[in-house]
Coordinates of C-alpha atoms in Angstrom, one line a residue:
M1 CA 38.0 121.3 -99.3
N2 CA 35.0 121.8 -101.6
M3 CA 32.2 123.9 -100.0
S4 CA 29.5 121.5 -101.1
V5 CA 31.3 118.7 -99.2
I6 CA 31.5 120.8 -96.1
K7 CA 27.8 121.7 -96.5
E8 CA 26.8 118.1 -96.9
F9 CA 28.8 117.1 -93.8
I10 CA 27.5 119.7 -91.4
A11 CA 23.9 119.0 -92.5
R12 CA 24.3 115.7 -90.6
V13 CA 25.4 117.5 -87.4
E14 CA 22.8 117.8 -84.7
L15 CA 23.1 121.6 -84.4
F16 CA 22.4 122.3 -88.1
K17 CA 19.8 119.6 -88.9
D18 CA 17.0 122.2 -89.4
L19 CA 18.8 124.5 -91.7
D20 CA 17.9 124.8 -95.4
D21 CA 20.3 124.6 -98.2
T22 CA 21.0 128.4 -98.3
E23 CA 21.6 128.5 -94.6
L24 CA 24.0 125.6 -94.7
K25 CA 25.9 127.3 -97.5
L26 CA 26.3 130.4 -95.3
F27 CA 27.8 128.4 -92.6
A28 CA 30.0 126.4 -94.9
D29 CA 31.4 129.6 -96.4
N30 CA 32.5 130.8 -92.9
I31 CA 34.0 127.6 -91.6
E32 CA 37.7 127.3 -90.8
I33 CA 39.3 123.9 -91.4
M34 CA 41.9 122.8 -88.8
E35 CA 44.3 119.8 -89.2
V36 CA 45.4 119.0 -85.6
K37 CA 48.2 116.5 -84.7
P38 CA 47.6 113.8 -82.1
D39 CA 48.0 114.8 -78.4
S40 CA 47.4 118.5 -79.1
L41 CA 45.5 120.7 -76.7
L42 CA 42.5 122.2 -78.5
F43 CA 41.4 124.4 -75.6
E44 CA 42.2 124.6 -71.9
E45 CA 40.2 125.1 -68.8
N46 CA 39.7 128.8 -68.0
S47 CA 40.8 129.9 -71.5
P48 CA 38.4 132.1 -73.4
R49 CA 35.8 130.3 -75.6
K50 CA 36.4 131.3 -79.3
Y51 CA 35.2 128.5 -81.5
L52 CA 32.5 126.0 -82.1
Y53 CA 34.3 122.8 -83.1
I54 CA 32.8 120.2 -85.4
I55 CA 34.8 116.9 -85.7
H56 CA 35.1 115.8 -89.3
S57 CA 37.5 112.9 -88.5
G58 CA 39.7 111.8 -85.6
E59 CA 39.0 111.8 -81.9
I60 CA 39.0 114.3 -79.1
E61 CA 39.0 113.7 -75.3
L62 CA 37.3 116.1 -72.9
F63 CA 38.9 116.2 -69.5
K64 CA 39.1 118.3 -66.3
K65 CA 42.0 118.7 -63.9
T66 CA 41.8 118.0 -60.2
P67 CA 43.3 120.6 -57.8
Y68 CA 46.5 118.5 -57.8
G69 CA 46.9 118.4 -61.6
E70 CA 45.5 114.9 -62.3
E71 CA 43.5 114.7 -65.5
K72 CA 39.9 113.3 -65.0
R73 CA 38.5 112.0 -68.3
L74 CA 34.9 113.2 -69.0
A75 CA 34.0 112.1 -72.5
F76 CA 35.2 111.3 -76.0
F77 CA 34.0 112.9 -79.2
G78 CA 34.3 111.6 -82.8
K79 CA 32.9 112.2 -86.3
Y80 CA 29.8 114.4 -86.4
D81 CA 30.2 115.3 -82.7
F82 CA 30.8 118.9 -81.7
L83 CA 32.1 120.8 -78.7
G84 CA 32.7 124.3 -77.5
E85 CA 29.1 125.1 -78.5
G86 CA 28.8 127.6 -75.7
A87 CA 31.1 129.9 -77.6
V88 CA 28.2 130.9 -79.8
M89 CA 26.2 132.0 -76.8
D90 CA 28.6 133.9 -74.5
D91 CA 32.3 134.6 -73.9
Y92 CA 32.6 132.7 -70.6
P93 CA 35.9 130.7 -70.3
H94 CA 36.0 127.0 -70.9
S95 CA 35.2 124.9 -67.8
T96 CA 37.0 121.9 -69.2
S97 CA 40.0 121.1 -71.5
A98 CA 40.1 119.1 -74.7
K99 CA 42.9 117.4 -76.6
T100 CA 43.2 115.3 -79.7
L101 CA 43.9 111.6 -79.4
L102 CA 44.3 110.9 -83.1
K103 CA 45.1 113.1 -86.1
T104 CA 41.9 115.1 -86.2
K105 CA 40.3 117.3 -88.9
I106 CA 38.0 120.0 -87.4
F107 CA 35.5 122.4 -88.9
A108 CA 35.5 125.4 -86.7
I109 CA 33.4 128.6 -86.7
S110 CA 34.4 131.5 -84.5
R111 CA 31.9 133.4 -82.4
E112 CA 32.5 136.5 -84.6
K113 CA 31.8 134.5 -87.8
F114 CA 28.7 133.0 -86.3
Q115 CA 27.4 136.5 -85.4
E116 CA 28.0 137.6 -88.9
V117 CA 26.0 134.8 -90.3
C118 CA 23.2 135.5 -87.8
D119 CA 23.3 139.2 -88.8
I120 CA 22.7 138.2 -92.5
K121 CA 19.9 135.8 -91.6
P122 CA 18.6 136.0 -88.0
A123 CA 16.5 132.9 -88.4
I124 CA 19.7 130.8 -88.5
G125 CA 20.7 132.0 -85.0
R126 CA 17.3 131.1 -83.6
K127 CA 17.5 127.6 -85.0
V128 CA 21.1 126.8 -84.0
L129 CA 20.8 128.3 -80.6
A130 CA 17.6 126.3 -79.9
H131 CA 19.6 123.2 -80.6
V132 CA 22.5 124.4 -78.4
A133 CA 20.1 125.0 -75.6
G134 CA 18.7 121.6 -76.0
V135 CA 22.1 120.0 -76.0
I136 CA 23.2 121.9 -72.8
S137 CA 19.9 120.9 -71.1
R138 CA 20.5 117.2 -71.9
R139 CA 24.1 117.4 -70.7
I140 CA 23.0 119.0 -67.4
R141 CA 20.3 116.4 -67.0
Q142 CA 22.8 113.6 -67.5
A143 CA 25.2 115.2 -65.0
S144 CA 22.6 115.4 -62.4
T145 CA 21.1 112.0 -62.9
R146 CA 24.0 110.0 -61.5
V147 CA 22.0 106.9 -60.6
T148 CA 20.5 106.3 -64.0
N149 CA 23.7 107.6 -65.5
I150 CA 22.4 108.3 -69.0
A151 CA 25.2 107.4 -71.3
A152 CA 24.5 108.7 -74.8
Q153 CA 25.2 112.3 -75.7
Y154 CA 22.1 112.5 -77.9
I155 CA 18.8 110.8 -77.0
S156 CA 16.9 110.1 -80.1
G157 CA 13.8 108.4 -78.7
R158 CA 14.6 105.3 -80.7
T159 CA 14.4 102.0 -78.9
R160 CA 15.2 98.3 -79.4
K161 CA 13.3 95.3 -78.0
E162 CA 15.3 92.9 -75.9
H163 CA 14.2 89.7 -74.2
D164 CA 15.3 87.9 -71.0
L165 CA 13.9 85.3 -68.5
L166 CA 11.3 87.7 -67.3
G167 CA 10.0 88.9 -70.6
D168 CA 10.5 91.8 -73.1
R169 CA 11.6 95.3 -72.5
E170 CA 12.3 98.4 -74.7
V171 CA 15.9 99.6 -74.3
P172 CA 16.9 103.1 -75.5
F173 CA 18.8 102.5 -78.8
E174 CA 21.8 104.6 -77.9
F175 CA 22.6 102.6 -74.8
Y176 CA 25.3 99.9 -75.1
Y177 CA 23.9 98.1 -72.1
G178 CA 20.9 95.8 -72.4
I179 CA 17.8 94.5 -70.7
Q180 CA 19.5 92.9 -67.6
T181 CA 21.4 96.1 -66.8
L182 CA 18.1 98.0 -67.3
R183 CA 16.4 95.8 -64.7
A184 CA 19.4 96.3 -62.3
L185 CA 19.0 100.1 -62.6
E186 CA 15.4 99.8 -61.6
N187 CA 16.1 97.3 -58.8
F188 CA 19.2 98.8 -57.2
N189 CA 18.8 102.5 -56.8
I190 CA 20.7 102.2 -53.5
S191 CA 23.9 104.2 -53.0
G192 CA 23.9 106.5 -56.0
I193 CA 27.5 105.3 -56.6
S194 CA 27.7 103.5 -59.9
L195 CA 30.5 101.5 -61.6
T196 CA 31.2 104.6 -63.7
Q197 CA 32.9 106.2 -60.7
F198 CA 35.4 103.4 -60.5
P199 CA 37.1 103.1 -63.9
I200 CA 39.7 100.8 -62.5
L201 CA 37.0 98.3 -61.7
I202 CA 35.4 98.7 -65.2
N203 CA 38.8 98.1 -66.9
S204 CA 39.6 95.1 -64.7
M205 CA 36.2 93.5 -65.5
V206 CA 36.8 94.0 -69.2
M207 CA 40.4 92.6 -68.9
V208 CA 38.8 89.4 -67.5
K209 CA 36.4 89.3 -70.5
L210 CA 39.3 89.9 -72.9
A211 CA 41.4 87.1 -71.4
A212 CA 38.3 84.7 -71.5
A213 CA 37.7 85.5 -75.2
K214 CA 41.3 84.8 -76.1
A215 CA 41.3 81.5 -74.2
N216 CA 37.9 80.5 -75.7
Y217 CA 39.2 81.2 -79.2
E218 CA 42.4 79.2 -78.6
L219 CA 40.1 76.3 -77.5
G220 CA 38.0 76.6 -80.6
L221 CA 34.9 77.8 -78.8
L222 CA 34.8 81.3 -80.4
S223 CA 35.0 82.1 -84.1
K224 CA 37.8 84.3 -85.2
P225 CA 35.6 87.3 -86.2
T226 CA 33.6 87.1 -82.9
C227 CA 36.8 87.0 -80.9
E228 CA 38.4 89.9 -82.8
A229 CA 35.2 92.0 -82.4
I230 CA 35.1 91.2 -78.6
T231 CA 38.9 92.0 -78.4
Q232 CA 38.5 95.3 -80.1
A233 CA 35.5 96.2 -78.0
C234 CA 37.4 95.3 -74.8
N235 CA 40.5 97.3 -75.8
E236 CA 38.4 100.4 -76.6
I237 CA 36.8 100.2 -73.1
I238 CA 40.2 99.7 -71.4
N239 CA 41.3 102.8 -73.3
G240 CA 38.5 104.8 -71.6
K241 CA 35.6 104.6 -74.1
Y242 CA 32.0 103.6 -73.1
H243 CA 32.6 103.9 -69.4
T244 CA 29.4 105.9 -69.0
H245 CA 27.5 102.8 -70.0
F246 CA 28.6 101.0 -66.9
V247 CA 25.7 102.2 -64.8
V248 CA 24.7 99.7 -62.2
D249 CA 24.9 100.6 -58.5
M250 CA 28.0 99.3 -56.7
V251 CA 25.7 97.9 -53.9
Q252 CA 23.4 95.2 -55.4
G253 CA 21.9 91.8 -54.8
G254 CA 23.0 88.8 -56.8
A255 CA 26.6 88.5 -55.8
G256 CA 27.7 90.9 -58.6
T257 CA 25.6 89.4 -61.4
S258 CA 24.4 92.9 -62.4
T259 CA 27.9 94.2 -62.7
N260 CA 28.9 91.1 -64.8
M261 CA 26.0 91.4 -67.1
N262 CA 26.5 95.2 -67.5
A263 CA 30.0 94.4 -68.8
N264 CA 28.7 91.5 -71.0
E265 CA 26.1 93.6 -72.6
V266 CA 28.2 96.7 -73.3
I267 CA 31.0 94.5 -74.8
A268 CA 28.5 92.5 -76.9
N269 CA 26.7 95.5 -78.3
R270 CA 30.0 97.3 -79.2
A271 CA 31.2 94.0 -80.8
L272 CA 28.0 93.8 -82.8
E273 CA 28.7 97.3 -84.2
I274 CA 32.3 96.3 -85.1
L275 CA 30.9 93.2 -86.9
G276 CA 28.5 95.4 -88.9
Y277 CA 25.3 94.7 -87.0
E278 CA 23.1 96.8 -84.8
K279 CA 22.9 96.7 -81.0
G280 CA 20.7 94.0 -79.7
E281 CA 21.2 91.5 -82.6
Y282 CA 22.5 89.0 -80.2
K283 CA 22.4 86.0 -82.5
Y284 CA 25.7 87.3 -83.9
C285 CA 27.3 88.1 -80.6
H286 CA 25.5 87.3 -77.3
P287 CA 26.3 88.7 -73.9
N288 CA 26.0 85.3 -72.3
N289 CA 26.8 82.8 -75.1
H290 CA 29.9 84.6 -76.3
V291 CA 31.2 87.3 -73.9
N292 CA 30.4 85.3 -70.8
L293 CA 31.5 82.0 -72.3
S294 CA 33.3 79.6 -69.9
Q295 CA 32.6 82.0 -67.0
S296 CA 30.1 82.8 -64.3
T297 CA 29.7 85.9 -62.2
N298 CA 31.2 83.8 -59.4
D299 CA 34.7 83.6 -60.9
A300 CA 34.7 86.6 -63.3
Y301 CA 33.5 89.2 -60.7
P302 CA 35.8 88.4 -57.8
T303 CA 38.8 88.1 -60.2
A304 CA 38.0 91.6 -61.6
L305 CA 37.7 93.0 -58.0
K306 CA 41.1 91.6 -57.1
I307 CA 42.8 93.0 -60.2
A308 CA 41.2 96.3 -59.6
L309 CA 42.3 96.4 -56.0
I310 CA 45.9 95.6 -56.9
Y311 CA 45.9 98.6 -59.3
S312 CA 44.1 100.8 -56.8
N313 CA 46.6 99.8 -54.1
R314 CA 49.4 101.1 -56.3
K315 CA 47.9 104.5 -56.5
L316 CA 47.1 104.5 -52.8
A317 CA 50.7 103.6 -52.0
D318 CA 52.0 106.4 -54.3
V319 CA 49.9 109.0 -52.5
L320 CA 51.0 107.6 -49.1
R321 CA 54.6 107.8 -50.1
Q322 CA 54.2 111.4 -51.1
L323 CA 52.7 112.2 -47.8
A324 CA 55.5 110.4 -45.9
N325 CA 58.0 112.4 -48.0
S326 CA 56.4 115.7 -46.9
F327 CA 56.8 114.7 -43.2
N328 CA 60.4 113.7 -43.9
A329 CA 61.0 117.1 -45.5
K330 CA 59.7 118.8 -42.5
A331 CA 61.8 116.6 -40.3
S332 CA 64.9 117.9 -42.1
E333 CA 63.7 121.5 -42.0
Y334 CA 63.1 121.4 -38.2
S335 CA 65.9 119.1 -37.1
G336 CA 67.4 121.8 -35.0
I337 CA 64.3 123.0 -33.2
L338 CA 64.2 121.8 -29.6
K339 CA 60.8 121.2 -28.0
M340 CA 59.2 119.3 -25.2
G341 CA 58.2 115.7 -25.7
R342 CA 55.1 114.5 -23.9
T343 CA 53.7 111.2 -22.6
Q344 CA 50.1 111.0 -21.4
L345 CA 49.8 114.7 -22.2
Q346 CA 52.4 115.4 -19.5
D347 CA 55.9 116.9 -19.9
A348 CA 58.3 114.1 -20.6
V349 CA 61.8 114.8 -22.0
P350 CA 63.1 117.2 -24.7
M351 CA 63.3 116.2 -28.3
T352 CA 63.5 118.0 -31.6
L353 CA 60.5 118.9 -33.8
G354 CA 62.4 117.2 -36.6
Q355 CA 62.2 113.9 -34.6
E356 CA 58.5 114.3 -34.2
F357 CA 57.9 114.7 -37.9
E358 CA 60.5 112.0 -38.8
A359 CA 58.5 109.5 -36.6
Y360 CA 55.3 110.4 -38.6
G361 CA 57.2 109.8 -41.9
A362 CA 58.6 106.5 -40.6
T363 CA 55.2 105.1 -39.4
L364 CA 53.6 105.9 -42.8
V365 CA 56.4 104.4 -44.8
E366 CA 55.9 101.2 -42.8
E367 CA 52.3 101.1 -44.0
I368 CA 53.3 101.0 -47.7
E369 CA 54.9 97.6 -47.1
R370 CA 51.9 96.3 -45.1
L371 CA 49.5 97.4 -47.9
N372 CA 51.6 95.8 -50.6
Q373 CA 51.9 92.6 -48.7
N374 CA 48.2 92.3 -48.3
A375 CA 47.5 93.4 -51.9
D376 CA 49.6 90.4 -53.1
L377 CA 46.9 88.1 -51.7
F378 CA 44.7 89.3 -54.6
L379 CA 47.0 87.6 -57.1
E380 CA 45.3 84.3 -56.5
V381 CA 42.1 84.0 -58.5
N382 CA 39.5 81.3 -59.3
M383 CA 39.0 81.7 -63.0
G384 CA 37.5 78.6 -64.5
G385 CA 35.8 77.7 -61.3
T386 CA 32.5 79.0 -62.8
A387 CA 29.5 78.6 -60.5
I388 CA 30.9 77.0 -57.3
G389 CA 34.4 76.0 -58.2
T390 CA 33.7 72.6 -59.9
G391 CA 34.5 74.0 -63.3
I392 CA 31.1 73.2 -64.8
N393 CA 30.6 74.6 -68.4
A394 CA 34.3 75.3 -68.8
D395 CA 36.8 73.3 -70.9
P396 CA 39.3 71.4 -68.7
D397 CA 42.1 73.4 -70.3
Y398 CA 40.4 76.7 -69.9
S399 CA 41.7 77.7 -66.5
E400 CA 45.3 77.4 -67.6
K401 CA 44.8 79.3 -70.8
V402 CA 42.7 82.1 -69.3
I403 CA 45.3 82.6 -66.5
H404 CA 48.0 82.9 -69.2
Y405 CA 46.1 85.6 -71.0
L406 CA 45.2 87.4 -67.8
R407 CA 48.9 87.6 -66.9
E408 CA 49.7 88.9 -70.3
I409 CA 46.9 91.6 -70.3
T410 CA 47.2 92.8 -66.7
K411 CA 51.0 92.5 -66.4
L412 CA 50.4 91.0 -63.0
D413 CA 51.7 87.7 -61.6
V414 CA 48.2 86.2 -61.4
K415 CA 48.0 82.6 -60.4
L416 CA 45.2 80.0 -60.2
A417 CA 44.0 79.0 -56.7
G418 CA 44.9 75.5 -55.6
N419 CA 41.3 74.7 -54.6
L420 CA 38.7 76.4 -56.8
V421 CA 35.8 75.4 -54.5
E422 CA 37.5 77.0 -51.5
A423 CA 38.5 80.1 -53.6
T424 CA 35.0 80.7 -54.8
Q425 CA 33.5 81.0 -51.3
D426 CA 36.4 82.5 -49.4
T427 CA 36.8 86.3 -49.0
G428 CA 39.7 86.2 -46.6
A429 CA 41.9 88.3 -48.9
F430 CA 39.4 91.2 -48.8
V431 CA 39.3 91.0 -45.0
M432 CA 43.1 91.2 -44.7
Y433 CA 43.4 94.1 -47.1
S434 CA 40.6 96.0 -45.5
S435 CA 42.3 95.5 -42.1
A436 CA 45.5 97.0 -43.6
I437 CA 43.8 100.1 -44.8
K438 CA 42.0 100.4 -41.5
R439 CA 45.4 100.3 -39.8
L440 CA 46.6 103.1 -42.1
A441 CA 43.5 105.1 -41.2
V442 CA 44.1 104.7 -37.5
K443 CA 47.7 105.9 -37.8
L444 CA 46.6 108.9 -39.9
S445 CA 43.9 109.8 -37.4
K446 CA 46.4 109.7 -34.6
I447 CA 48.7 112.0 -36.5
A448 CA 45.8 114.3 -37.2
N449 CA 45.1 114.4 -33.5
D450 CA 48.7 115.3 -32.8
L451 CA 48.7 118.1 -35.3
R452 CA 45.6 119.6 -33.8
L453 CA 47.1 119.5 -30.4
L454 CA 50.5 120.9 -31.4
S455 CA 48.8 123.8 -33.3
S456 CA 46.2 124.5 -30.6
G457 CA 45.9 128.1 -29.4
P458 CA 47.1 130.5 -30.6
R459 CA 47.2 131.9 -27.1
A460 CA 45.8 129.3 -24.8
G461 CA 47.1 126.1 -26.4
F462 CA 50.4 124.4 -27.2
N463 CA 51.0 126.7 -30.2
E464 CA 54.2 125.0 -31.1
I465 CA 53.4 124.8 -34.8
N466 CA 51.1 126.7 -37.2
L467 CA 48.9 124.9 -39.7
P468 CA 48.2 126.8 -42.9
P469 CA 45.0 128.8 -42.5
M470 CA 42.4 127.4 -44.9
Q471 CA 39.2 129.2 -44.0
P472 CA 37.5 131.3 -41.3
G473 CA 36.7 129.1 -38.4
S474 CA 33.5 130.5 -37.0
S475 CA 30.4 132.3 -37.9
I476 CA 30.4 134.1 -34.5
M477 CA 34.0 134.3 -33.3
P478 CA 36.0 136.8 -35.3
G479 CA 39.6 135.8 -36.1
K480 CA 39.1 132.1 -35.2
V481 CA 40.8 129.6 -37.6
N482 CA 40.2 125.9 -37.2
P483 CA 42.4 122.9 -38.1
V484 CA 40.0 121.8 -40.8
I485 CA 42.3 119.6 -42.7
P486 CA 43.3 117.3 -39.8
E487 CA 39.7 117.3 -38.8
V488 CA 38.6 115.9 -42.2
V489 CA 41.3 113.3 -42.0
N490 CA 39.9 112.2 -38.6
Q491 CA 36.5 111.8 -40.2
I492 CA 37.9 109.9 -43.2
A493 CA 39.5 107.5 -40.7
F494 CA 36.2 107.0 -38.9
K495 CA 34.5 106.1 -42.2
V496 CA 37.3 103.7 -43.2
I497 CA 37.1 102.0 -39.8
G498 CA 33.3 101.6 -40.3
N499 CA 33.8 100.2 -43.8
D500 CA 36.2 97.6 -42.4
L501 CA 33.5 96.5 -40.0
T502 CA 31.2 96.2 -43.0
V503 CA 33.7 94.1 -44.9
T504 CA 34.2 91.8 -41.8
L505 CA 30.4 91.3 -41.4
A506 CA 29.9 90.7 -45.2
A507 CA 32.7 88.2 -45.3
E508 CA 31.2 86.3 -42.3
A509 CA 27.8 86.4 -43.8
G510 CA 28.5 84.1 -46.8
Q511 CA 26.8 80.7 -46.9
L512 CA 28.0 77.4 -48.3
E513 CA 29.7 77.6 -51.8
L514 CA 29.5 81.4 -52.4
N515 CA 29.7 84.7 -50.5
V516 CA 26.9 86.8 -52.1
M517 CA 27.9 89.9 -50.1
E518 CA 30.9 90.7 -52.3
P519 CA 29.3 93.8 -53.8
V520 CA 29.2 95.6 -50.5
I521 CA 32.8 94.4 -49.7
A522 CA 33.9 95.9 -53.0
Q523 CA 32.0 99.2 -52.5
S524 CA 33.4 99.6 -49.0
I525 CA 37.0 98.9 -49.9
F526 CA 37.0 101.1 -53.0
E527 CA 35.3 103.9 -51.0
S528 CA 37.9 103.6 -48.3
I529 CA 40.8 103.7 -50.8
E530 CA 39.4 106.8 -52.6
M531 CA 38.7 108.7 -49.4
L532 CA 42.2 107.9 -48.1
K533 CA 43.8 108.9 -51.4
N534 CA 41.9 112.2 -51.4
G535 CA 42.4 112.8 -47.7
M536 CA 46.2 112.1 -47.8
A537 CA 46.6 114.3 -50.8
T538 CA 44.7 117.1 -49.1
L539 CA 46.7 116.7 -45.9
K540 CA 50.0 116.9 -47.8
H541 CA 49.2 119.9 -50.0
R542 CA 46.9 121.9 -47.8
C543 CA 48.5 121.2 -44.4
I544 CA 51.9 119.5 -44.0
D545 CA 53.8 121.3 -46.8
G546 CA 52.7 124.7 -45.3
I547 CA 53.4 124.0 -41.6
T548 CA 55.6 126.6 -39.8
V549 CA 57.1 126.5 -36.3
N550 CA 56.9 128.9 -33.3
E551 CA 60.5 128.4 -32.3
D552 CA 60.3 130.8 -29.3
D553 CA 57.3 129.0 -27.8
C554 CA 59.0 125.7 -28.2
C555 CA 62.2 127.0 -26.5
Q556 CA 60.3 128.6 -23.7
M557 CA 58.3 125.4 -23.0
V558 CA 61.5 123.4 -22.7
Q559 CA 63.1 126.0 -20.4
N560 CA 60.0 126.1 -18.2
S561 CA 59.3 122.4 -18.2
I562 CA 59.8 120.2 -15.1
G563 CA 60.7 117.5 -17.5
L564 CA 64.0 119.3 -18.2
V565 CA 65.4 117.7 -15.0
T566 CA 65.5 114.3 -16.7
A567 CA 68.1 115.6 -19.1
L568 CA 70.2 117.1 -16.2
N569 CA 70.0 113.9 -14.1
P570 CA 73.3 112.4 -15.3
V571 CA 75.2 115.6 -14.4
L572 CA 73.4 116.8 -11.2
G573 CA 72.3 113.5 -9.8
Y574 CA 68.8 112.2 -8.9
E575 CA 68.5 113.8 -5.5
V576 CA 69.4 117.3 -6.7
C577 CA 67.1 117.0 -9.7
T578 CA 64.2 115.8 -7.5
S579 CA 64.7 118.8 -5.3
L580 CA 64.8 121.1 -8.4
A581 CA 61.6 119.6 -9.8
K582 CA 59.7 120.0 -6.4
E583 CA 60.8 123.6 -6.0
A584 CA 59.9 124.5 -9.6
L585 CA 56.4 123.1 -9.1
E586 CA 55.9 124.8 -5.7
T587 CA 57.1 128.2 -6.9
N588 CA 55.8 128.0 -10.4
R589 CA 59.3 128.7 -11.7
G590 CA 61.4 127.1 -14.5
V591 CA 64.1 124.5 -13.9
Y592 CA 66.4 126.4 -16.2
E593 CA 66.0 129.5 -14.1
L594 CA 66.6 127.7 -10.8
V595 CA 69.7 125.9 -12.0
L596 CA 71.3 129.2 -12.9
E597 CA 70.1 130.9 -9.7
K598 CA 71.6 128.2 -7.5
N599 CA 74.9 128.2 -9.5
L600 CA 74.5 124.5 -10.1
L601 CA 75.7 125.0 -13.7
S602 CA 76.9 128.0 -15.7
K603 CA 74.7 129.3 -18.5
N604 CA 77.3 128.0 -20.9
E605 CA 77.2 124.5 -19.5
L606 CA 73.5 124.5 -19.2
D607 CA 72.9 125.6 -22.8
K608 CA 75.4 123.0 -24.0
L609 CA 73.6 120.3 -22.1
L610 CA 70.3 121.5 -23.6
A611 CA 71.6 121.8 -27.2
P612 CA 69.6 119.6 -29.6
E613 CA 72.6 117.4 -30.4
S614 CA 73.1 116.8 -26.6
M615 CA 69.5 116.3 -25.8
V616 CA 68.8 113.7 -28.4

């Protein structure tokens, strides 16, 4: 590529905007051109930083992996954007990973080449590093300001004037949201948890808007160019772009209007760009007149919530299934380990450790079916009901058409409610599903309690199993290790139970034709799902998979237990077994020992009776 073309291109990049012609040429001469195929890893987390990358064409996704290998998308970069700028400052490893989404052309300059340029002309280094420092500072500020959730990478200071019912406001030009979202940010600094943290909800909201646009176009209510622009904008958002512009707090007044308008404004402003206009030129594509056409918050918002919860439930069920599989694997591993079963914390009858773990696996598998049954209630939606279910401002054929497109887009068996007035005010499906996840939480908490009991000790407790040691357990008692993973699962369960009460109260608090408390219902259920997913994944990977057994302790407890007589009852008879139990208690001796001493059974016969296959 011609050096003058490279020089002209990098002059438009933020980092190099203060360089003169000679300085730009120095950089252009040292740039390496990379042609990268789609879905190629540009750099990986913890790998050494070597290059400053400048994107000439194509698209790059920045992401970070969770401890369990799941990719969490952080940002997208396109033409004139840059990444890896820290490479020119130090040799610390990358804290994130980056991969190409399209065929991408990159101008790259290595740390060594950058240093050579700076050696030739030190002023260059000062200028570029000043911009790098500014960029890093802005990114840190964005990361720490979660409530306002600044969405643009570069803040130019440019604004645009927007107008609503209450008057005029200046909106930062880079933001895709508009005046109503800006007001919501100011009004609802409540939980610090914004829509951005729930991409499934964002995508579901946008799917509703996409289905509405297609239905409105088919009815002749939207022009083809406007519909195509809205469609492209929606598809881009569904593919992960512009999520950082969905900034309103999950807990808000207005029955979800702020969330609905946040979506309307982002879609409208991106559609305007696609049509060749600037953000805010709403006469060409308006958040209300075009994106929200034939809808109100009262049908679009609950429909989006329901779709998002169906998708979320699938992920929750997957994590739950993996946890159940871990318990079942332990059940197979310890199927031959005999131990004492207990009721009311008293010795009961012998069982195998495998049976204990198998029961945990079975009870969790049962919850998968319960969750899926309750999630199916969300398939019934009220699209076309608009404000209160009477269908005002919607074409009579709109409901049928929007449901058709919603099914096509979501790949879900969505259906229209039989009575839209009832469906607009009723939140019964949320109550049912919240109750199902509470039931799961209660079971998980009971299992966590059991694990803490079975692993108690190591010298003065049950000590039948060992949980993987995760961290030192005390600031004062050396050698102490606590069951921190089951403990955190208990606490998650308490939070989920509390959230279910919130959902119940919010559902009861609706009046007349609308339940305005849906935002806190949504926040509570989504929070419960996320905490349960994270808690169950942690329980599986950091606890269950690493459990070991103290076989000798299990065996000794069986042999010393008074409960052993129950297993001998069919052979020795009730009276003899009662006498054995009484003597064992009075003399503090084991039933096993007394049976052998009194020659009631030979060791061979006794061991055969107490073999796992005989006991269970």
